[in-house]
PDB file of C-alpha atoms in Angstrom:
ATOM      1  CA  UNK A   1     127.929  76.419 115.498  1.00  0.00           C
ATOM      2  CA  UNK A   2     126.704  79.722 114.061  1.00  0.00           C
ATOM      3  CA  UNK A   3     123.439  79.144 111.880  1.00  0.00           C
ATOM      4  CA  UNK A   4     123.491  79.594 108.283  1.00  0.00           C
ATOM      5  CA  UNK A   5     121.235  83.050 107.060  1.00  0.00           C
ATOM      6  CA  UNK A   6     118.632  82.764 104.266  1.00  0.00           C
ATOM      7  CA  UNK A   7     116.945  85.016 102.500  1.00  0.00           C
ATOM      8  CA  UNK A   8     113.612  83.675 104.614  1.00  0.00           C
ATOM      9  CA  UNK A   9     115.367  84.610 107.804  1.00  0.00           C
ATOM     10  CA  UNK A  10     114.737  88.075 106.866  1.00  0.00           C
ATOM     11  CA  UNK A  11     110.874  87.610 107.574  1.00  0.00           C
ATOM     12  CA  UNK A  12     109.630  89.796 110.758  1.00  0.00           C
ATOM     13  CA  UNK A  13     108.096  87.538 113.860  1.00  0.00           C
ATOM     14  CA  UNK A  14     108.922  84.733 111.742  1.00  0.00           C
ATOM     15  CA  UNK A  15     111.086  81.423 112.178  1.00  0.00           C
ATOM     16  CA  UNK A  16     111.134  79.250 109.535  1.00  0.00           C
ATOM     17  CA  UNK A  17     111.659  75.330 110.236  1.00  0.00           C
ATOM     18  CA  UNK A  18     114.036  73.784 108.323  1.00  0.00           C
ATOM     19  CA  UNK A  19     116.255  71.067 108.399  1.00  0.00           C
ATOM     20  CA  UNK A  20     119.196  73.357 110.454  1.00  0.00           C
ATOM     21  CA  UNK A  21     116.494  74.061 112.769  1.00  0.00           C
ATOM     22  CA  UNK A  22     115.183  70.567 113.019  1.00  0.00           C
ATOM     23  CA  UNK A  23     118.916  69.468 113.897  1.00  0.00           C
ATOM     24  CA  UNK A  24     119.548  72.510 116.175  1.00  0.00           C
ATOM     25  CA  UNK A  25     116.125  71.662 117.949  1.00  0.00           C
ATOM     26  CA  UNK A  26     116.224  67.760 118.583  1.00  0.00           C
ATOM     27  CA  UNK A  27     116.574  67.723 122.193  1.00  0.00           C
ATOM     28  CA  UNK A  28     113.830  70.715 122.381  1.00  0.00           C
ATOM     29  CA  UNK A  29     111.795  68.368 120.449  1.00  0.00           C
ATOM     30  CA  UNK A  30     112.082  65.108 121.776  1.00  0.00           C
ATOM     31  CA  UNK A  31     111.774  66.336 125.395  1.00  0.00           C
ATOM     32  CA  UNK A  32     108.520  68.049 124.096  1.00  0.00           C
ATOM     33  CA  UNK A  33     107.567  64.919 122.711  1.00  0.00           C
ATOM     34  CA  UNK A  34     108.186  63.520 125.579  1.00  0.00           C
ATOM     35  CA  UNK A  35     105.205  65.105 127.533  1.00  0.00           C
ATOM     36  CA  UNK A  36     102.612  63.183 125.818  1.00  0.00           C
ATOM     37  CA  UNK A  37     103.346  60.257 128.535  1.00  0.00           C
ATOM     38  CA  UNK A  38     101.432  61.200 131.665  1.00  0.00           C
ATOM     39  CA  UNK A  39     104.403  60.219 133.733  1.00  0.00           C
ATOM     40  CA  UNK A  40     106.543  62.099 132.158  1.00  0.00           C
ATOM     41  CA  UNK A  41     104.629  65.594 132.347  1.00  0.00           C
ATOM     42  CA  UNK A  42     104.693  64.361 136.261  1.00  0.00           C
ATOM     43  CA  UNK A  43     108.352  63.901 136.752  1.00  0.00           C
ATOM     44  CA  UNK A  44     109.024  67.339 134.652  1.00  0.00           C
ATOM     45  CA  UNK A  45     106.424  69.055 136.407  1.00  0.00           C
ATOM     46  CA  UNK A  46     108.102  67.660 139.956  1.00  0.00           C
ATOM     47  CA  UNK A  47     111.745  69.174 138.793  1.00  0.00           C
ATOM     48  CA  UNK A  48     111.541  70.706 135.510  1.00  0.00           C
ATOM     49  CA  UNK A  49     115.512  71.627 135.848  1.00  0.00           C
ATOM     50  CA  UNK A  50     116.288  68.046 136.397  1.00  0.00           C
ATOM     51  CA  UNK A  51     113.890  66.353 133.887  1.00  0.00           C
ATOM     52  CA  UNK A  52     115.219  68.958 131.079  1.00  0.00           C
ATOM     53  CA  UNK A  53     119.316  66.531 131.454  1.00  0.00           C
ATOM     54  CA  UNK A  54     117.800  64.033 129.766  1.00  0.00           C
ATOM     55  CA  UNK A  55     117.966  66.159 126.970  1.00  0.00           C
ATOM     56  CA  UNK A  56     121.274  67.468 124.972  1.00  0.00           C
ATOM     57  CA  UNK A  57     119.956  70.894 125.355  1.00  0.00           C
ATOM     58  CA  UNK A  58     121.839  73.752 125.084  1.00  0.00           C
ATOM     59  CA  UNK A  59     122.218  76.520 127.984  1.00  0.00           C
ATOM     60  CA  UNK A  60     119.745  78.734 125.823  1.00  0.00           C
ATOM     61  CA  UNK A  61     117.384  75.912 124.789  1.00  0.00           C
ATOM     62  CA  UNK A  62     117.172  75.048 128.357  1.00  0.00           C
ATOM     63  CA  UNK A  63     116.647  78.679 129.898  1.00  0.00           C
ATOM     64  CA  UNK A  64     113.979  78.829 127.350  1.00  0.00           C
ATOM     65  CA  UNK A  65     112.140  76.232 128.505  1.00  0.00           C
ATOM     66  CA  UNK A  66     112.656  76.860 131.761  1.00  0.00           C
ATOM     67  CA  UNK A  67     111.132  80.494 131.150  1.00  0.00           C
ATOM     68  CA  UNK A  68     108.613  79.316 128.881  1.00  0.00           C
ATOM     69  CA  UNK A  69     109.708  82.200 126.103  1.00  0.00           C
ATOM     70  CA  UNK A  70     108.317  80.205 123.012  1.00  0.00           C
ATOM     71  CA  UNK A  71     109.236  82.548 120.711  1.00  0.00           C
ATOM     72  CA  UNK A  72     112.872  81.731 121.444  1.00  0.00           C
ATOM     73  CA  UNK A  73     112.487  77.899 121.454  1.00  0.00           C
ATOM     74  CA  UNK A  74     111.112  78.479 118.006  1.00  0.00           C
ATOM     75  CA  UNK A  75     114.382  80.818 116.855  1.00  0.00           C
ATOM     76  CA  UNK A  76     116.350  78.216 118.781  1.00  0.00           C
ATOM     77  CA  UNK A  77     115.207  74.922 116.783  1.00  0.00           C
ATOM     78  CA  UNK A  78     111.724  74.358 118.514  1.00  0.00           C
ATOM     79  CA  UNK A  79     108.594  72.393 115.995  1.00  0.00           C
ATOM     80  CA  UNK A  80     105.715  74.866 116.706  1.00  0.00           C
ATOM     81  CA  UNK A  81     103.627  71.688 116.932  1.00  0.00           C
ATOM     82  CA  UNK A  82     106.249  70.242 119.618  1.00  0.00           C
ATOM     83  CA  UNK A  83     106.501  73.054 121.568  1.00  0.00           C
ATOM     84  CA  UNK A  84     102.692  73.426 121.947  1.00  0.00           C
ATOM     85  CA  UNK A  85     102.930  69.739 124.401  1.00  0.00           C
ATOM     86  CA  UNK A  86     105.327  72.336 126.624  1.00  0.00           C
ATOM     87  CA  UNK A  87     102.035  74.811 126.898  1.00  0.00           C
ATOM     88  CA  UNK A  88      99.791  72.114 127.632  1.00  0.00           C
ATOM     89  CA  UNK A  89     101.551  70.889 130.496  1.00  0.00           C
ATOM     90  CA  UNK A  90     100.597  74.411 131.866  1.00  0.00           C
ATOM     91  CA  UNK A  91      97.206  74.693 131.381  1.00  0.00           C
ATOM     92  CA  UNK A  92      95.865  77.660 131.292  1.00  0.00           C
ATOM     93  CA  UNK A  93      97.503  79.031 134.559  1.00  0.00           C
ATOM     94  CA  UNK A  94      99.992  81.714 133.277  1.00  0.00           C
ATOM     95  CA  UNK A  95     102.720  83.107 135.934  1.00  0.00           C
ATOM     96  CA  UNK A  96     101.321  85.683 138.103  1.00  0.00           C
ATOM     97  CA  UNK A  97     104.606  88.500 136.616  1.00  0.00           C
ATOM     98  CA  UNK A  98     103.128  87.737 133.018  1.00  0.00           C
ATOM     99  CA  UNK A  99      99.859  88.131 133.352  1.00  0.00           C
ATOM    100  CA  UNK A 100      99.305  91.684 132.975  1.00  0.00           C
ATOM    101  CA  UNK A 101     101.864  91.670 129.547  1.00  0.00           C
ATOM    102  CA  UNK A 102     100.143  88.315 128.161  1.00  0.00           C
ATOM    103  CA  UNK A 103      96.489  90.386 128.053  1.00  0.00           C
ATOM    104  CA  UNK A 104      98.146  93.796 126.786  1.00  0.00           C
ATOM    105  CA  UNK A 105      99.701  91.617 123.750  1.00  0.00           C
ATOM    106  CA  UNK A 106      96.214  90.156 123.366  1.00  0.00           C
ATOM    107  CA  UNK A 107      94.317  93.200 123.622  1.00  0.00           C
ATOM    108  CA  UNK A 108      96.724  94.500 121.187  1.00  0.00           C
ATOM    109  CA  UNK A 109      96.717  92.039 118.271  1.00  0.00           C
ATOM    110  CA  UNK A 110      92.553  91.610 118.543  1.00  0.00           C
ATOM    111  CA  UNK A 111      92.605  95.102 118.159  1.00  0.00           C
ATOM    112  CA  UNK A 112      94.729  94.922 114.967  1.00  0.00           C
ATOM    113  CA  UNK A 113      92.512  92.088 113.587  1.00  0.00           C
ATOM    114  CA  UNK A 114      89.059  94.172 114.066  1.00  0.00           C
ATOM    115  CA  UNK A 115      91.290  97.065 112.346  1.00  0.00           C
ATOM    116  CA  UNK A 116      91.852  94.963 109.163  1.00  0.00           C
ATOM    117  CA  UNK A 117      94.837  93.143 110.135  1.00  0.00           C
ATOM    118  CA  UNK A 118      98.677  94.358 110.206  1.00  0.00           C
ATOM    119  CA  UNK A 119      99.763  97.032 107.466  1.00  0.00           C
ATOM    120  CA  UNK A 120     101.833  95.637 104.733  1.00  0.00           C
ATOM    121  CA  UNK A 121     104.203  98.872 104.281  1.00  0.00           C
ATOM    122  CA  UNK A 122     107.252  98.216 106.205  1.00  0.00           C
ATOM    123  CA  UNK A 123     106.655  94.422 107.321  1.00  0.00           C
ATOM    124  CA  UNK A 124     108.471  92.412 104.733  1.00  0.00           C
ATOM    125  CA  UNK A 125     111.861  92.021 106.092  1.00  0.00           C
ATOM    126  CA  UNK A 126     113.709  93.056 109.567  1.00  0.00           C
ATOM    127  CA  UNK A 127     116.716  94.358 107.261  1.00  0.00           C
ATOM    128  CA  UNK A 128     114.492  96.150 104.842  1.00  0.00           C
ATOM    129  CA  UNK A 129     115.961  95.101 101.631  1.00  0.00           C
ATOM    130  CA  UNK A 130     112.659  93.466 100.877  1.00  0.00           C
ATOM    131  CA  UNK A 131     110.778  96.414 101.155  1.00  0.00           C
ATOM    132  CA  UNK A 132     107.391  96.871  99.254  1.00  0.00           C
ATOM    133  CA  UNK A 133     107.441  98.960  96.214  1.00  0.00           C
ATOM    134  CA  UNK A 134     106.569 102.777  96.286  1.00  0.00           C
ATOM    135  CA  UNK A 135     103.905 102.587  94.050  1.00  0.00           C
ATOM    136  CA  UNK A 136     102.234  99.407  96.013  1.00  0.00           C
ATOM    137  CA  UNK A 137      99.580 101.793  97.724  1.00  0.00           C
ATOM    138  CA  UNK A 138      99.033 103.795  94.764  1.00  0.00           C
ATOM    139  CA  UNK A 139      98.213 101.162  92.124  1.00  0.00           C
ATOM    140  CA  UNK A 140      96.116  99.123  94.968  1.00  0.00           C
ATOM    141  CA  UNK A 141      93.702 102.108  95.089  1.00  0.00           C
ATOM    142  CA  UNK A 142      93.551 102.635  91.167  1.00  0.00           C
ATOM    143  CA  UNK A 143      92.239  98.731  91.146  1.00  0.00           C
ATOM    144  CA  UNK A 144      90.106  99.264  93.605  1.00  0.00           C
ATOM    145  CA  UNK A 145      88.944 102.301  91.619  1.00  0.00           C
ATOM    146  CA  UNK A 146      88.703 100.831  88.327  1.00  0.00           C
ATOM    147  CA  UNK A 147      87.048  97.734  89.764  1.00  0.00           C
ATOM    148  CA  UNK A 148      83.443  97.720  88.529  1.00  0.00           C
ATOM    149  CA  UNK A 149      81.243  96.625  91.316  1.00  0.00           C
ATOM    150  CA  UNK A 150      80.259  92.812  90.892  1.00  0.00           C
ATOM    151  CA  UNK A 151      75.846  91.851  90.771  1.00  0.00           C
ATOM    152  CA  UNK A 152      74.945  88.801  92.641  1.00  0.00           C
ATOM    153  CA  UNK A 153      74.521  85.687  89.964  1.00  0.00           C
ATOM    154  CA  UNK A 154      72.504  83.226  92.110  1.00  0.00           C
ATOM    155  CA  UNK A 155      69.200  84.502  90.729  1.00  0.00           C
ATOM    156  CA  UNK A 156      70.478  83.815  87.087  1.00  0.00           C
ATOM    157  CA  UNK A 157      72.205  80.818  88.054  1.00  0.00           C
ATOM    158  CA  UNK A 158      69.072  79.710  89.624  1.00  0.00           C
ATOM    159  CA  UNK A 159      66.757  80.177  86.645  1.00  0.00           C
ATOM    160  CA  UNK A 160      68.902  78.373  84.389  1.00  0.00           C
ATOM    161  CA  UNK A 161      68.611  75.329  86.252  1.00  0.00           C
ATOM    162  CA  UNK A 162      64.751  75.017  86.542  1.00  0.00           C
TER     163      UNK A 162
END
């Protein structure tokens, strides 16, 4: 059954849980769940393919697992918080194919952090009918501008409490 859109489903690198998603990802979540047992993370980590039939997942819930693409076991009904039992069972040993892309995507997004953090023009919807105003950029500088520069209080704050 085909999801329902909302207007939040139009957020880039965002998937909003709500209660479709919490119904579409039950069995993603309970076998997630699941892992906090130490005999269970045994028996999945033994045969993950079999362990997963417990579950009422679907053919794409259960590929994602299987791959450990956590982006799509988020779009596909995953709890962020659920999923993250599925990482731990890892550890920190990432497959030898995705090493190389895991550092490049975390070389890239430190890099965007140290450079102020991602550019609101053109990141408020996938569609871009929520696109940021024209004049956004324009009246951001003339506050900035206008702004009078603020003096540090704690010396006057200081004196009138001795």
């Amino acid at each position: 059954m085909a999801r329902k859109q909302h207007d939040y489903d139009d957020i880039p690198g965002t998937f909003v849980f709500d209660a479709e998603r919490s119904r579409q990802g039950f069995g993603i979540n309970m076998f997630c769940m699941s892992l906090m047992k130490d005999d269970n993370r045994k028996a999945f980590k033994a045969n993950e393919a079999e362990y997963l039939k417990k579950f009422k997942l679907t053919p794409e819930q259960t590929e994602a697992v299987l791959k450990r693409d956590y982006n799509r076991l988020l779009e596909l009904g995953g709890n962020i918080y659920f999923t993250a039992k599925l990482g731990a069972t890892d550890g920190p040993v990432v497959p030898a194919a995705r090493r190389g892309h895991d550092r490049q995507l975390a070389d890239d997004y430190a890099k965007m952090m140290l450079g102020g953090g991602r550019n609101v023009e053109g990141n408020r919807s996938r569609s871009g009918k929520n696109a940021p105003s024209k004049y956004l950029s324009a009246a951001a500088k003339k506050r900035a501008a206008a702004k009078p520069k603020s003096k540090s209080k704690s010396k006057s704050k200081s004196k009138k409490r001795k």
